[in-house]
Amino acid sequence: MTQQEITFLNLGESLDDLANLDPRGYGVCKLLYKKSREYIKKPLCVNAAQKLADVLENGDLVYIMSGFVLMPYNKAETDGIISAVLLARALIKAFNAKPVIICPEDAVPAVEALSAFLTDSAVKARAFTKDASKAAECADGIIAEGLPQAVISIECSGANKDGVYHNARGLDVTAVQAKQDILFQKLCDAGVLNIAIGDLGNEIGMGAIGEYIKENIPVSCPCGCESGIVAKTAADNIITATVSDWGCYSLIAMLAYILENPDIMHTAEIQEKAMEIGAESGLIDMYGEHIPAIDGFGLEINRSIVALMGELVKSALNLKEKCKPWFDDIIKINSFNR
């Protein structure tokens, strides 16, 4: 292996590890990661970031899909939306990209408020219909405006094989979810680079490891459909994490390393402000509160994860030449090819 290949492997695994920290001790993130890694065959963030770096060019259009609406509150949650706008910021810095964030109507005010703070140029927010009978028409209308070079789904509700959308407790939440998986599938069928990020299995793209999720993730389906929570849509490239936002941050961090630009990765201070703006703009934590928290995790742990990811990227870049003799030594004995 070369120095770059070794760094991709080990930095990528460190970023994946941070995205899969398990403060609850619940273990589901570890189960998902095991199968995701088997599916992707390399660190998840390395795969996704390298695909974006290989495909995107200056000014390219990118669709970012997010927005899980929580019942009984009928409001969009912070997880997904926060990182969607942070990813838009990163893609603008990296490629001068033209990101469009596609989300339920409920999340549009938060996307616009976050965009105003996080990006120098306005990020367009497009509301997607919740009416299944209008979803194909809505998707075709968006595609007609421009076929993107990539589509990235983050914590975006996906229907199971019978068209039922579920929450983390296995309840039927079809009525309140935007039917964005219709658009995602159309883009996949058109050959668009597709990446999906999830943390349970009921999100767009997680059908890629659907059978494993059905067998190993302990979420029952009490809604009566008897088809389980797993989203039908299968993405070519997936990232699983304890919190979907954390998986997205690992992607941003790895992109910053590949493009040798640490500023692509946001800071802990930006993370904190984004969470505060999200809560003030109507997003809720998973427990239904308008507080700066994501999936029950507050400012401190989110700040820490972002800060650590950023420091890993800076260290790997700054020490590339200084540590070259060390790499040469490990390459001589072929350690990573065994």
Steps between C-alpha positions, in 0.01 A plus 500: 500500500607860445516772764177648365321165506611435857383847605166456327450173684600617847371858493178370346459240772564763769232726352260206467571412865415853612176492300414172672579594859231344716418725799176308566678165505213368285724334242280535192753730334763225531269244341418733212863595446610138486270427207551840333875448500451156347279656231739788419825309559693805625448777759158644428605865501795428270278333244241778492748789509717351225196443280398865539855621435521287185164612360441863598642790304479876537141626517331159492142454618455276806175393666509453877190332639398509865221567747343237727171622648432373851160402633302594704666843470473523119828690486831425329786380716848647526680182390551516126407863440792641700758293314327548164570873510851441638562262209371765261752741654778245451411428137493871419849540653630186329349526153310828482207258474137600461326302775122471516359371827182302447291457812145500638326837520539482879880537472523778241513791752787333689691424179469862394609633840796262517599578143503872574749439782714219356547581134621803308251426223137411550429127500173426329241309704235299316199356680405149392141377510358274770228382263602162355276551198695815407851377584600383152381825344685701766818300439477540123450876540816532708705286261375707207666803657837324494648154537753511786845346498431350842216444744564458872229394741545565873252365758224507241194284556463208260201274439517123545409259221128563559534879490476555877733747673597421861656681792759356737230328705352328196190719484341600170594863426416494129263795518761750620803400291605653170517226238857582398601141438313524169743770386801315641409183309446690175846654535655161577332356190644791297853403607555795736763449771297422811596500868268426791564560869292339774511383860231231529369358174176688436685762295537530122780281370516253785332231294855426386545301821130441557501128568771538761307781671184287514692219666716701742344835591242466781224731375159338478227610261180545704327704230339195340667506159711196597780604264742655747664841522778453244492747212467335160730741318857369475784747450824409327701679770394507865627645825358379830566668833367542853346828384452568129647848539819348640529277194467808280773678697736207439433539127572875516820441697629238256421728208705772671794260522474377141485857366767617748281783627423483875258794468253270324437348844304731727609588853349420839388862526313477168344172613370659818354801321336277237330294771376813672362645176334169416315492831401865473368438147255228599701175490458264793721247671388136483316549831289783361679796658615822331852473641846489338530122506518224238355157573513581870864614494568859601752764405805367681521158339416637155765771539753240614439261210527780245815637665666156507416432138643837401820441698547158342487656155743778591744257659495261206565786259763680708696184580492348153864587422634490856374145549599370158798302636265322740274406212799383298598266784153348531474465122831308490365225722170494310292516819174620347502255210495192722 
